[in-house]
Every structure is written in C-alpha cells, then in structure tokens.
Coordinates of C-alpha atoms in Angstrom, one line a residue:
Chain A
M167 CA -131.1 -63.1 96.4
T168 CA -134.2 -62.3 94.5
A169 CA -134.2 -62.2 90.7
S170 CA -136.9 -60.8 88.4
P171 CA -137.3 -62.5 85.1
M172 CA -135.0 -61.3 82.4
T173 CA -136.3 -59.8 79.3
S174 CA -134.8 -59.1 76.0
Q175 CA -135.5 -55.7 74.5
K176 CA -134.0 -52.9 72.5
P177 CA -134.2 -49.7 74.7
A178 CA -131.4 -47.8 72.8
D179 CA -129.8 -47.4 69.4
L180 CA -126.4 -47.0 71.0
V181 CA -125.3 -48.5 74.3
V182 CA -122.2 -47.2 76.1
I183 CA -120.8 -49.3 78.9
G184 CA -118.7 -47.4 81.4
A185 CA -119.2 -43.7 82.8
G186 CA -115.6 -42.6 82.9
P187 CA -114.3 -39.8 80.6
A188 CA -114.7 -41.9 77.5
G189 CA -118.1 -43.2 78.1
L190 CA -119.6 -39.9 79.3
A191 CA -118.1 -38.0 76.4
A192 CA -119.3 -40.6 73.9
A193 CA -122.9 -40.7 75.2
A194 CA -123.1 -37.1 75.4
L195 CA -122.0 -36.6 71.8
A196 CA -124.3 -39.4 70.4
A197 CA -127.4 -38.2 72.5
G198 CA -126.6 -34.6 71.4
H199 CA -127.3 -35.8 67.7
G200 CA -130.7 -37.1 68.8
I201 CA -129.7 -40.8 68.9
R202 CA -131.4 -42.9 71.7
T203 CA -128.4 -43.5 73.8
L204 CA -128.2 -45.7 76.9
L205 CA -125.1 -45.6 79.4
L206 CA -124.5 -48.7 81.7
D207 CA -122.2 -48.1 84.7
E208 CA -121.4 -50.2 87.7
Q209 CA -121.0 -47.3 90.0
P210 CA -123.9 -45.4 91.7
A211 CA -122.5 -42.1 90.3
P212 CA -120.8 -41.2 87.3
G213 CA -117.1 -40.5 86.8
G214 CA -115.5 -43.8 86.4
Q215 CA -112.3 -44.3 88.4
I216 CA -110.4 -41.3 87.4
Y217 CA -113.3 -38.9 88.4
R218 CA -114.7 -41.4 91.0
G219 CA -117.2 -39.7 93.3
V220 CA -116.7 -36.3 91.6
T221 CA -120.4 -35.2 92.0
R222 CA -120.5 -36.3 95.6
T223 CA -117.0 -36.4 97.2
P224 CA -117.1 -35.4 100.8
I225 CA -113.7 -33.6 100.6
G226 CA -114.4 -29.9 100.7
D227 CA -110.9 -28.5 100.1
P228 CA -110.5 -28.4 96.4
R229 CA -106.8 -28.2 96.7
V230 CA -106.5 -31.9 98.0
L231 CA -107.9 -33.6 94.9
G232 CA -106.7 -30.9 92.6
P233 CA -108.1 -29.0 89.4
D234 CA -107.8 -32.0 87.1
Y235 CA -110.2 -34.0 89.1
R236 CA -112.9 -31.3 88.9
R237 CA -112.8 -31.4 85.1
G238 CA -115.0 -34.5 85.7
Q239 CA -117.8 -32.3 86.8
D240 CA -118.0 -30.7 83.3
L241 CA -118.0 -34.1 81.7
V242 CA -120.9 -35.2 84.0
A243 CA -122.9 -31.9 83.4
A244 CA -122.6 -32.2 79.7
F245 CA -123.7 -35.8 79.8
E246 CA -126.7 -35.0 82.1
S247 CA -127.9 -32.3 79.8
S248 CA -127.6 -34.4 76.6
G249 CA -130.6 -36.4 77.0
A250 CA -128.8 -39.7 77.2
K251 CA -130.4 -42.3 79.6
R252 CA -128.4 -44.2 82.2
V253 CA -128.7 -47.3 84.3
V254 CA -126.4 -47.0 87.4
G255 CA -125.2 -49.9 89.6
A256 CA -125.4 -52.0 86.6
S257 CA -123.0 -54.8 86.3
V258 CA -122.4 -56.0 82.7
W259 CA -121.6 -59.7 82.6
S260 CA -121.9 -60.5 79.0
L261 CA -121.7 -58.9 75.5
T262 CA -122.3 -61.2 72.6
R263 CA -123.0 -61.1 69.0
D264 CA -125.5 -63.3 67.4
A265 CA -125.7 -63.5 63.5
E266 CA -129.5 -63.0 63.6
A267 CA -130.2 -60.9 66.9
G268 CA -127.1 -58.7 66.7
L269 CA -125.4 -57.5 69.7
E270 CA -126.8 -58.4 73.0
I271 CA -125.8 -57.3 76.5
G272 CA -126.4 -59.0 79.9
Y273 CA -126.2 -57.0 83.0
S274 CA -127.7 -57.1 86.6
V275 CA -128.7 -54.4 88.9
A276 CA -129.0 -55.5 92.6
G277 CA -129.3 -59.0 91.6
A278 CA -132.0 -58.7 88.9
G279 CA -130.7 -59.6 85.4
T280 CA -131.6 -58.0 82.1
L281 CA -130.8 -58.8 78.5
I282 CA -131.1 -56.1 76.0
Q283 CA -130.4 -55.8 72.3
A284 CA -128.0 -53.1 71.2
P285 CA -127.6 -52.3 67.4
R286 CA -124.2 -50.5 68.4
V287 CA -122.0 -50.7 71.5
I288 CA -119.1 -48.5 72.7
L289 CA -117.1 -50.1 75.4
A290 CA -115.5 -47.7 77.8
T291 CA -114.5 -50.0 80.4
G292 CA -111.3 -48.2 81.5
A293 CA -108.1 -49.4 83.3
M294 CA -107.0 -51.4 86.2
E295 CA -103.8 -51.1 88.2
R296 CA -101.1 -53.2 86.8
P297 CA -100.5 -56.2 89.1
F298 CA -97.5 -55.7 91.4
P299 CA -96.6 -59.1 92.6
I300 CA -94.0 -59.1 95.5
P301 CA -93.7 -61.4 98.4
G302 CA -96.5 -60.5 100.9
W303 CA -98.6 -58.4 98.5
T304 CA -101.7 -60.6 99.8
L305 CA -101.4 -59.4 103.3
P306 CA -104.2 -57.3 104.7
G307 CA -103.0 -53.8 104.7
V308 CA -101.2 -53.9 101.3
M309 CA -103.3 -52.3 98.7
G310 CA -103.1 -50.5 95.3
A311 CA -102.4 -46.8 95.4
G312 CA -105.4 -46.4 93.1
A313 CA -107.4 -48.3 95.6
A314 CA -106.3 -45.8 98.4
Q315 CA -107.2 -42.9 96.1
T316 CA -110.7 -44.3 95.6
L317 CA -111.1 -44.4 99.4
L318 CA -110.0 -40.8 99.5
K319 CA -112.3 -39.6 96.7
T320 CA -115.3 -41.3 97.7
S321 CA -115.1 -41.5 101.5
A322 CA -112.3 -39.2 102.6
L323 CA -110.6 -42.0 104.1
V324 CA -106.7 -42.0 104.6
P325 CA -104.4 -44.7 106.2
D326 CA -103.3 -44.7 109.6
G327 CA -99.5 -44.7 109.9
P328 CA -96.8 -45.8 109.5
L329 CA -97.7 -45.5 105.8
V330 CA -95.4 -46.4 102.9
L331 CA -95.9 -45.8 99.1
A332 CA -94.0 -48.0 96.7
G333 CA -93.7 -48.2 92.9
T334 CA -93.5 -46.0 89.8
G335 CA -95.7 -43.8 87.7
P336 CA -97.6 -40.6 87.8
L337 CA -100.4 -41.7 90.0
L338 CA -98.1 -42.9 92.9
W339 CA -96.8 -39.0 92.9
L340 CA -100.2 -37.6 92.6
L341 CA -101.5 -39.7 95.5
A342 CA -98.5 -38.6 97.5
V343 CA -99.4 -35.0 96.8
Q344 CA -102.9 -35.4 97.7
Y345 CA -101.9 -36.9 100.9
V346 CA -99.4 -34.2 101.8
R347 CA -102.0 -31.7 101.1
A348 CA -104.6 -33.5 103.3
G349 CA -102.1 -33.6 106.1
V350 CA -101.4 -37.3 106.0
S351 CA -98.0 -38.3 107.2
I352 CA -96.1 -40.6 104.7
G353 CA -93.2 -42.6 106.2
A354 CA -91.5 -43.1 102.8
I355 CA -91.9 -43.3 99.1
L356 CA -89.9 -46.2 97.8
D357 CA -89.3 -45.3 94.0
T358 CA -88.8 -48.5 92.0
T359 CA -88.2 -46.6 88.6
P360 CA -85.0 -48.3 87.2
R361 CA -82.2 -45.8 86.5
A362 CA -81.8 -47.1 83.0
N363 CA -85.4 -45.9 82.1
W364 CA -84.0 -42.3 81.8
R365 CA -81.8 -43.4 78.9
A366 CA -84.8 -45.0 77.2
A367 CA -87.1 -42.0 77.8
L368 CA -84.6 -39.3 76.8
P369 CA -85.3 -39.6 72.9
H370 CA -89.0 -38.9 73.7
M371 CA -88.2 -35.8 75.9
A372 CA -89.2 -33.1 73.1
G373 CA -92.7 -34.3 72.9
F374 CA -93.0 -34.5 76.8
V375 CA -91.8 -31.0 77.4
R376 CA -94.5 -29.7 75.1
S377 CA -97.2 -31.7 76.9
S378 CA -99.4 -30.6 79.6
Y379 CA -97.9 -33.4 81.8
A380 CA -94.5 -31.7 82.0
I381 CA -95.0 -28.8 84.4
K382 CA -97.8 -30.5 86.3
G383 CA -95.6 -33.5 86.9
L384 CA -92.5 -31.9 87.8
K385 CA -94.5 -29.6 90.4
Q386 CA -96.0 -32.8 91.9
L387 CA -92.5 -34.5 92.0
R388 CA -91.1 -31.5 93.7
E389 CA -93.9 -31.0 96.2
A390 CA -93.8 -34.7 97.3
R391 CA -90.0 -34.7 97.5
S392 CA -89.9 -31.7 99.7
K393 CA -92.3 -33.2 102.3
V394 CA -91.5 -37.1 102.2
R395 CA -88.4 -39.2 102.4
V396 CA -87.9 -40.6 98.8
I397 CA -85.8 -43.7 98.4
S398 CA -84.7 -44.2 94.7
Q399 CA -84.0 -47.3 92.7
V400 CA -85.6 -49.6 95.1
T401 CA -85.3 -53.4 94.3
G402 CA -86.1 -56.6 96.3
L403 CA -89.3 -55.0 97.8
R404 CA -91.3 -57.3 100.1
A405 CA -94.1 -57.0 102.6
L406 CA -93.5 -58.7 105.9
G407 CA -96.1 -59.7 108.6
S408 CA -98.3 -62.6 109.7
D409 CA -101.9 -61.8 109.7
R410 CA -101.4 -58.4 108.3
I411 CA -98.5 -56.1 107.1
E412 CA -96.0 -55.1 109.8
A413 CA -93.1 -54.0 107.8
V414 CA -91.5 -53.5 104.4
A415 CA -88.1 -54.7 103.6
F416 CA -86.2 -53.7 100.5
R417 CA -82.9 -53.1 98.8
R418 CA -81.8 -49.4 98.3
G419 CA -80.1 -48.1 95.1
D420 CA -76.7 -48.1 97.0
G421 CA -77.1 -51.8 97.6
A422 CA -78.0 -51.3 101.4
E423 CA -80.8 -53.5 102.8
E424 CA -83.4 -51.5 104.7
R425 CA -86.5 -52.4 106.8
M426 CA -89.2 -50.0 107.9
P427 CA -92.5 -50.5 109.8
A428 CA -95.6 -50.3 107.8
A429 CA -99.4 -50.6 108.6
T430 CA -100.3 -49.7 105.2
L431 CA -98.2 -50.3 102.0
L432 CA -99.7 -48.8 98.8
L433 CA -98.3 -50.3 95.5
H434 CA -98.5 -48.9 92.1
Q435 CA -96.6 -49.5 88.8
G436 CA -99.1 -47.9 86.3
V437 CA -102.3 -49.0 84.7
I438 CA -103.4 -51.4 82.0
P439 CA -106.5 -51.9 80.1
N440 CA -109.2 -53.7 82.0
P441 CA -109.6 -56.6 79.4
N442 CA -112.4 -59.0 80.5
L443 CA -115.4 -57.5 78.7
A444 CA -113.9 -56.8 75.4
S445 CA -112.0 -60.1 75.4
A446 CA -115.1 -62.2 76.3
A447 CA -117.0 -60.4 73.5
G448 CA -114.4 -61.8 71.0
C449 CA -112.5 -58.7 70.4
A450 CA -108.9 -59.5 69.0
Q451 CA -106.1 -58.3 71.3
D452 CA -102.5 -57.5 70.6
W453 CA -99.6 -57.4 73.0
N454 CA -98.2 -53.9 73.4
P455 CA -94.3 -54.2 74.0
D456 CA -94.0 -50.5 74.9
Q457 CA -96.9 -50.5 77.5
L458 CA -96.4 -54.2 78.3
C459 CA -100.0 -55.2 78.3
W460 CA -102.8 -56.7 76.1
M461 CA -104.7 -54.1 74.0
P462 CA -107.8 -54.5 72.1
R463 CA -107.1 -54.1 68.3
T464 CA -108.9 -51.0 67.2
D465 CA -108.7 -48.9 64.0
V466 CA -108.5 -45.1 63.6
W467 CA -112.2 -44.9 64.5
N468 CA -111.5 -47.1 67.6
A469 CA -113.7 -49.7 66.0
S470 CA -112.8 -53.2 67.5
T471 CA -112.7 -56.4 65.4
V472 CA -116.2 -57.3 66.4
D473 CA -118.7 -55.5 64.1
G474 CA -120.7 -52.9 65.8
V475 CA -118.5 -52.6 68.8
W476 CA -116.0 -49.7 69.4
I477 CA -113.6 -49.5 72.3
A478 CA -112.6 -46.0 73.7
G479 CA -110.5 -44.7 76.5
D480 CA -107.9 -46.5 78.6
G481 CA -109.6 -49.7 77.9
A482 CA -108.3 -49.4 74.4
G483 CA -104.6 -48.8 75.4
I484 CA -103.4 -46.3 78.2
G485 CA -103.6 -42.5 77.0
G486 CA -105.0 -40.9 80.2
A487 CA -108.2 -39.2 81.1
I488 CA -108.2 -36.4 78.5
A489 CA -107.3 -38.7 75.6
A490 CA -110.1 -41.0 76.8
E491 CA -112.7 -38.0 76.3
H492 CA -111.5 -37.5 72.8
Q493 CA -111.5 -41.1 71.9
G494 CA -115.0 -41.6 73.2
R495 CA -116.3 -38.7 71.0
L496 CA -114.5 -40.2 67.9
A497 CA -116.0 -43.7 68.6
A498 CA -119.5 -41.9 68.8
V499 CA -118.8 -40.0 65.5
A500 CA -118.0 -43.3 64.0
A501 CA -121.1 -45.0 65.4
L502 CA -123.4 -42.0 64.2
S503 CA -121.8 -42.6 60.8
A504 CA -122.6 -46.2 60.9
M505 CA -126.1 -45.5 62.0
G506 CA -126.6 -43.2 58.9
V507 CA -126.8 -39.9 61.0
L508 CA -123.6 -38.6 59.6
D509 CA -122.4 -39.1 55.9
G510 CA -118.7 -39.7 55.2
A511 CA -118.0 -35.9 54.8
G512 CA -119.8 -35.2 58.0
Q513 CA -118.0 -37.7 59.8
D514 CA -114.6 -36.4 58.8
R515 CA -115.9 -32.9 59.5
E516 CA -116.9 -33.8 63.2
A517 CA -113.8 -35.8 63.8
A518 CA -111.3 -33.3 62.5
P519 CA -111.3 -31.1 65.8
I520 CA -111.5 -34.1 68.0
R521 CA -108.6 -35.8 66.3
K522 CA -106.4 -32.5 66.8
A523 CA -107.4 -32.4 70.5
L524 CA -106.5 -36.2 70.7
A525 CA -102.9 -35.7 69.2
G526 CA -102.4 -33.0 72.0
A527 CA -103.6 -35.1 74.7
T528 CA -101.4 -38.0 73.8
R529 CA -98.3 -35.9 73.4
G530 CA -95.8 -36.9 75.9
R531 CA -97.2 -40.2 76.5
R532 CA -94.3 -42.2 75.0
F533 CA -91.9 -40.4 77.4
L534 CA -94.0 -41.5 80.1
D535 CA -94.3 -45.1 79.0
A536 CA -90.7 -45.4 78.7
L537 CA -89.7 -43.5 82.0
Y538 CA -92.2 -45.4 84.0
R539 CA -91.8 -48.8 82.6
P540 CA -91.9 -51.0 85.6
A541 CA -88.8 -53.1 86.3
D542 CA -88.6 -56.6 85.1
Q543 CA -88.3 -58.1 88.6
F544 CA -91.7 -56.5 89.6
R545 CA -93.6 -58.0 86.6
V546 CA -92.0 -61.4 86.3
P547 CA -91.4 -62.2 90.2
E548 CA -89.2 -64.8 91.9
D549 CA -90.3 -68.3 92.5
D550 CA -91.7 -67.8 96.1
T551 CA -94.1 -65.0 95.0
L552 CA -97.8 -65.5 94.7
V553 CA -98.9 -64.6 91.0
C554 CA -102.6 -65.7 91.2
R555 CA -104.0 -64.5 94.3
C556 CA -107.2 -66.3 94.0
E557 CA -106.0 -69.8 93.7
E558 CA -102.6 -69.0 95.5
V559 CA -100.4 -70.1 92.6
T560 CA -96.7 -69.1 92.9
A561 CA -94.2 -68.0 90.1
G562 CA -92.3 -71.1 91.0
Q563 CA -95.2 -73.4 90.3
L564 CA -95.9 -71.7 87.1
R565 CA -92.1 -72.0 86.0
E566 CA -92.5 -75.8 86.9
A567 CA -95.6 -76.1 84.8
V568 CA -93.7 -74.5 81.8
R569 CA -90.9 -77.0 82.2
L570 CA -93.6 -79.8 82.0
G571 CA -94.7 -78.5 78.7
C572 CA -97.2 -75.8 79.6
T573 CA -97.1 -73.3 76.8
G574 CA -99.7 -70.6 77.5
P575 CA -102.0 -69.1 80.0
N576 CA -104.9 -71.3 79.1
Q577 CA -103.0 -74.3 79.9
T578 CA -101.9 -73.0 83.3
K579 CA -105.6 -73.4 84.2
T580 CA -105.7 -77.0 83.7
F581 CA -102.3 -77.5 85.2
L582 CA -102.6 -75.3 88.4
R583 CA -106.0 -73.7 88.4
C584 CA -104.1 -70.4 87.9
G585 CA -106.6 -67.8 86.7
M586 CA -109.7 -69.8 87.7
G587 CA -110.7 -68.1 91.0
P588 CA -113.4 -65.6 91.4
C589 CA -111.3 -62.7 89.5
Q590 CA -111.3 -64.9 86.5
G591 CA -107.7 -64.1 85.7
R592 CA -108.2 -60.3 85.7
L593 CA -105.4 -59.7 88.2
C594 CA -102.9 -62.4 87.2
G595 CA -103.4 -62.5 83.5
T596 CA -100.6 -59.9 82.5
T597 CA -98.1 -61.5 84.8
V598 CA -98.8 -65.1 83.8
T599 CA -98.3 -64.1 80.0
E600 CA -95.0 -62.3 80.7
L601 CA -93.8 -65.1 83.1
I602 CA -94.3 -67.7 80.5
A603 CA -92.8 -65.9 77.8
A604 CA -89.8 -65.1 79.9
E605 CA -89.4 -68.8 80.8
R606 CA -89.9 -69.9 77.2
R607 CA -87.7 -67.2 75.9
V608 CA -90.3 -66.2 73.4
P609 CA -92.3 -62.9 72.8
A610 CA -95.4 -62.3 74.9
S611 CA -97.4 -62.1 71.7
E612 CA -96.6 -65.8 71.0
V613 CA -97.8 -66.9 74.5
G614 CA -101.1 -65.4 74.2
H615 CA -103.7 -64.4 76.8
Y616 CA -106.4 -66.1 79.0
R617 CA -109.6 -67.1 76.8
L618 CA -112.4 -65.4 78.6
R619 CA -116.2 -66.3 78.5
P620 CA -119.3 -64.7 79.7
P621 CA -120.5 -64.3 82.4
I622 CA -117.5 -62.1 83.2
K623 CA -118.9 -61.3 86.6
P624 CA -120.3 -63.9 89.0
I625 CA -124.0 -64.1 88.8
T626 CA -126.2 -66.5 90.8
L627 CA -127.8 -69.6 89.3
A628 CA -131.2 -67.9 90.3
E629 CA -130.4 -65.0 88.0
L630 CA -129.5 -67.2 85.1
A631 CA -132.5 -69.6 85.7
A632 CA -134.8 -66.5 85.3
V633 CA -133.8 -66.1 81.7
S634 CA -136.6 -67.5 79.4
K635 CA -135.3 -70.0 76.9
D636 CA -135.9 -67.4 74.1
D637 CA -133.6 -65.0 75.7
I638 CA -130.5 -67.2 76.2
P639 CA -127.8 -65.2 74.6
A640 CA -125.5 -66.7 72.0
V641 CA -122.6 -68.1 73.9
A642 CA -119.2 -67.0 72.9
A643 CA -119.1 -64.4 70.1
E644 CA -117.1 -64.7 66.9
R645 CA -113.5 -65.4 67.8
Chain B
M36 CA -106.4 -49.2 109.1
F37 CA -108.0 -46.0 107.9
H38 CA -109.5 -42.9 109.3
R39 CA -111.8 -40.2 108.1
L40 CA -110.5 -36.7 107.3
P41 CA -112.4 -33.9 108.9
V42 CA -115.3 -33.4 106.5
P43 CA -118.7 -31.7 106.6
D44 CA -121.0 -33.7 108.7
G45 CA -122.6 -36.5 106.5
E46 CA -125.5 -38.7 107.4
T47 CA -124.4 -41.7 109.2
V48 CA -125.8 -45.3 108.7
S49 CA -125.8 -48.1 111.3
F50 CA -125.1 -51.7 110.4
T51 CA -123.5 -54.6 112.0
I52 CA -120.1 -56.4 111.3
D53 CA -120.3 -60.1 112.7
G54 CA -123.1 -59.1 114.9
T55 CA -121.3 -56.0 116.4
P56 CA -123.1 -52.5 115.9
A57 CA -121.0 -50.2 113.6
E58 CA -121.5 -47.0 111.9
A59 CA -120.5 -45.7 108.4
R60 CA -121.2 -42.6 106.5
V61 CA -123.9 -42.6 103.8
G62 CA -122.2 -43.4 100.5
D63 CA -119.5 -45.6 102.0
T64 CA -118.8 -49.0 100.4
V65 CA -119.0 -51.9 102.6
A66 CA -115.2 -52.2 102.1
A67 CA -114.7 -48.6 103.2
A68 CA -117.0 -49.1 106.2
L69 CA -114.8 -52.4 107.3
L70 CA -111.6 -50.4 106.8
V71 CA -112.7 -47.4 108.9
N72 CA -114.3 -49.6 111.6
G73 CA -110.8 -51.3 112.0
V74 CA -111.6 -54.7 110.7
P75 CA -108.3 -56.2 109.9
H76 CA -109.4 -58.6 107.3
C77 CA -112.7 -59.4 105.8
R78 CA -112.2 -63.1 104.9
T79 CA -109.8 -66.1 104.9
T80 CA -109.1 -67.8 101.5
P81 CA -110.5 -71.3 100.6
V82 CA -107.1 -72.5 99.5
S83 CA -104.9 -72.0 102.5
G84 CA -106.9 -70.1 105.0
S85 CA -104.8 -67.1 104.7
P86 CA -106.4 -63.8 105.8
R87 CA -107.4 -61.1 103.1
G88 CA -108.7 -57.5 103.0
P89 CA -109.8 -55.2 100.2
Y90 CA -106.9 -54.7 97.6
C91 CA -108.2 -52.9 94.4
M92 CA -111.4 -51.2 95.6
M93 CA -112.8 -51.3 91.9
G94 CA -114.1 -54.8 91.6
V95 CA -111.2 -56.5 89.9
C96 CA -109.5 -58.6 92.6
F97 CA -112.4 -60.2 94.5
D98 CA -110.3 -60.1 97.7
C99 CA -112.9 -58.2 99.8
L100 CA -115.5 -61.0 99.5
V101 CA -118.0 -60.9 102.5
T102 CA -121.3 -62.2 103.5
I103 CA -124.0 -59.5 103.3
D104 CA -127.4 -60.2 104.7
G105 CA -126.9 -63.8 104.5
V106 CA -125.6 -64.0 101.0
G107 CA -121.9 -65.0 100.7
N108 CA -119.4 -63.9 98.1
R109 CA -120.4 -60.3 97.7
Q110 CA -117.8 -57.9 96.7
A111 CA -117.6 -55.3 99.6
C112 CA -116.0 -52.8 97.4
Q113 CA -119.1 -52.8 95.1
E114 CA -121.7 -52.6 97.6
R115 CA -122.9 -49.6 99.7
V116 CA -123.7 -49.9 103.3
A117 CA -127.4 -49.8 103.9
P118 CA -129.2 -49.1 107.3
G119 CA -129.4 -52.4 109.2
M120 CA -127.3 -54.3 106.9
R121 CA -125.8 -57.4 108.4
V122 CA -122.1 -57.7 107.1
A123 CA -120.3 -60.9 108.1
T124 CA -116.5 -61.7 107.6
Q125 CA -116.3 -64.8 105.5
M126 CA -114.1 -67.7 106.5
G127 CA -113.3 -70.0 103.7
S128 CA -115.5 -70.5 100.7
R129 CA -119.1 -69.7 100.3
E130 CA -121.3 -72.4 101.9
L131 CA -124.6 -73.8 100.7
D132 CA -126.6 -71.8 103.2
R133 CA -125.1 -68.4 102.4

C-alpha cells in the first residue's frame, strides 16, 4: 500500500465526522452560518447507514425502500447546497486532545493518512446492530438484518432461499416488509420478543400512540404478518451447519422444538451506539439500563465530556433517524455559540424550534425500548456460545475467567485475548460487560467497558511511519 | 447466497476471485460482489480455521477480511470493486508477503 506523507493542518473551523442524518444536518446548519465546515465520512456517498446509498440506489421502485428512506435525499440536498466541504472514503482512526495543539483528527483515504487540527468536532458516528450471540452465529450465511438491508439499498441484492429472519425490533419488521414488496420469499420470521415485555411497555403506551411510529409500525406488522409465517416467543435459537448455515433450530412459545432449513439467517435485536471513536477520544460513558448499552455522557447541548467535542445522533444514544437530525442541529448551534458566531440569546432562539421538533421525534421511544428489550438469554448466552468472534472466546470461558478473579472487560483481554482481535471489541463489548455483570451479580455500570485507544481502525505501519515527528498526535486524550 | 433484483442496467465491472474471472455491478462492495458470485466464505479464522463470511456489512465486525491486489486483511465490505481487481479469499492470518 502506498502512503503519502501525513501533514497536520487546519482546514476547517468545525469538523463533523459521519454523514448520516446527524452529521449531514449539523454540517449544513453550521456551513449555512458561514462557518468553514468539513464533513468526513467513511462511505463513498452520503447517507450514513439509515440512508445508505440514498443518492444512488439501483432500486427503482420507491415502494420497496419506502418514503422514510427518501427523506435522506432532502438532507443530502440541504448539505450539498450549504457550502460545507466533505471528504468521502475517509476512515477516521483517531481523535485526540492535546493541551497545546487542541483537537487533532487522524484519518486515511485509500491508504494515505492525514492529520488535521480541528478547533471543534461533532461526532455523528451512529449506531451498530446489537450483538446477537447464539450458537452458530459465526457460520457463513448468518448475518445482521441491517447488513442484509445494506446489500438491498446499495446493490439491490436479496438472499436466495430458504430465508429466515429472527429477533426483535422495528428494523426486523421493516426489512421483512421491504423483502415482501420486492417479491422475496421469507420462510419464517422468528419473533424473540418476550411476552413479558408488553407489561413493561404498557405504561408508555400513551406517548407511543401519539408518535409517528404507531400507525407506521402497526401497518408494517400487519403487512409482514399477512404474507409471512411468524412464530412468536421464540427461545433457544441456534444456527446449524458445518461450513455454512443449513438449518435453524429453536423452541416455540408453546414449548415445542422446531427445526427448519435455512441458507440465510438474518438476526436483529436492536441497535446500540457505535462507541469506539468517542471512547478512544476519552469521552466518558455511562451504562443505560433501559437501552442496555454504553452511552457517551452528553449535556442538553449534546456536548461530551471532552472540551470542544459534541456527539449527536444514535452515537449518543438510540433515538432514531429523525431525532438524530435534530440533535445534529442542536450540537451545531452549540458549536456556533462556542465559536462566538451566536450569543447566548441567539443560541437559545435558534435552538427553540429544534428542541420542539426533537421532543416530537423522541416521543414513543420509551415504549419501543421496553417492548423490544432483547431477552436476557440472547444478550448473555449459554456457555457453548462464542462471544468474541475474532478471538473465538466462549461465554463459558468468560465465566471461568470471572470465577478466577477477572472483574471487568479489560481483564478479559489479558485472561483470554477476548476483545483483542481486529474488531477491537466493537462487537463483543456489550455482551462481555453484561455477562461479567450477571456472573458477578453487580450492575453493568460497576463492571465497566473496554478501554479503547487510537488507532481505532487498523492502519499499516507504512502509513504511521509517514507521519513526521512533529505531527505525531498526543496519544490517549484526557481520561 | 444472494441474487440481484431486476434493476435498470448498470455498468458492470470485471475482476477476479482467487484467479477466476467474475463480474459485479459498479458501486458494489467487494463483500457484495463475493456474495452475488456465490462465494460461500471469504476467509478462515487464524484461531480455529473456521470459515467466515460477511456479517455486519458496515465495517464493525472484520469478518469479511480478504486479500485485495496482494494486500491482506482488507475489509471487503468497505472496498468497492474496481476493474481488474484481484480479490483472494484469505486462509488464516495475514502473512508477511501480503
């Protein structure tokens, strides 16, 4: 891989990382105020994951992906006319804060690294699918439902049969409806939502029925159920096969064991903030017991605990695409105020309509969180299930390590190499925290999370060696 | 595996998978191209040698690692297929010469 020498420069007054709804909205608002704004994004086209490929999807029939998806086109258009600059295909591998130099961002495009100084940064790095550790989940042919949706949006690819969807949460039903409309045959949807969740969700029903999710969600459920066999209260789910998935086995709500052939199994049980960049930058995180995930600590302006860094969108806690937009705008307003572009009164004036819209967009979320809370057995798996896919560490090995005195995720690295593979603990981190907490019978907040350090994406030694000495970033920010 | 829905004709791009000629649509990621070309798995793990294929499609899981144009450990879901690209499935860990 060739690498050009890295240079440290200050190309913008505000750098936004991530071109999903939060990042696009934040960058457009800031640039609209005349601020030199730079958007860095990993993908070749804007949209993030929720609006992935929105400007160039090969799917012609608008019914398949639905009207919510097309909202992304407006966001992209507003961004493109705002005057903000962008770098596409930019993989950000570090964000550090140095007392003298301020914030510094390291990123690579096609193997060439660059370091830039950034007075203010908005992180809009979005969400990832929650891990769904079941026996056999590493077999080829088992994928995330979100992953399959990405293939649909960007390449119009759909699975050959027999196809099984399993799990819980709005995205699972949305994908099922998109497949039905595209003429894809689904063998079954295995619904893992525990019946008891309804009891917990009921007190939040009033907010939900007034939300935009209610009618839309019920319509999707009805459409999917009318076309596909849905099996409720599924437990004991496992993927079977030797070199790839061949079948799915599970227990139905009535207690009967069932097995069905599957060439593709798509798993989903919600999304969680993608934690790595914020965590490696030293932003404090708290365990959210309702959403069952680590969340960066942010104030009412979406400011993180690191000076000059705001976090907006699902990366700051799951609120959905519309809430992400508004959070991005709030963070941008706060950044403008910090730069002196807006005074205190101007900040509040700009923020008022955004806050109102944000409140509307988050209405109904507590109901969804409670209803689609993933079952304990699919978050804290049995002993024979792999937790760390990279280093192939099982739940049983982790429990044994806890019995030997391992108290938290960072120790599992030394005990078992758990979380030390190429994904750097992205995928197993939540499971490891919850499993250790369950085994120690303490809250997850007491167990803690993986300590992450830059680079958060693998980069070659050649890229690193090309940094001149003056440009080496401060390692490890405030923590 | 995966197949493509009937869509308006897009430009195709020719590349190779383990030396065998293959085609993808312009804009496809390498991972998408492997799935639509019926490649059952793109690598085996360094730990146990078990087969893996694309799982998250968004750069999180690193299960879709392949060798691209002689460079190992590339994330197939983050790279676009380019004309003449040489994609190789990766057995075990990355080696010194790739």
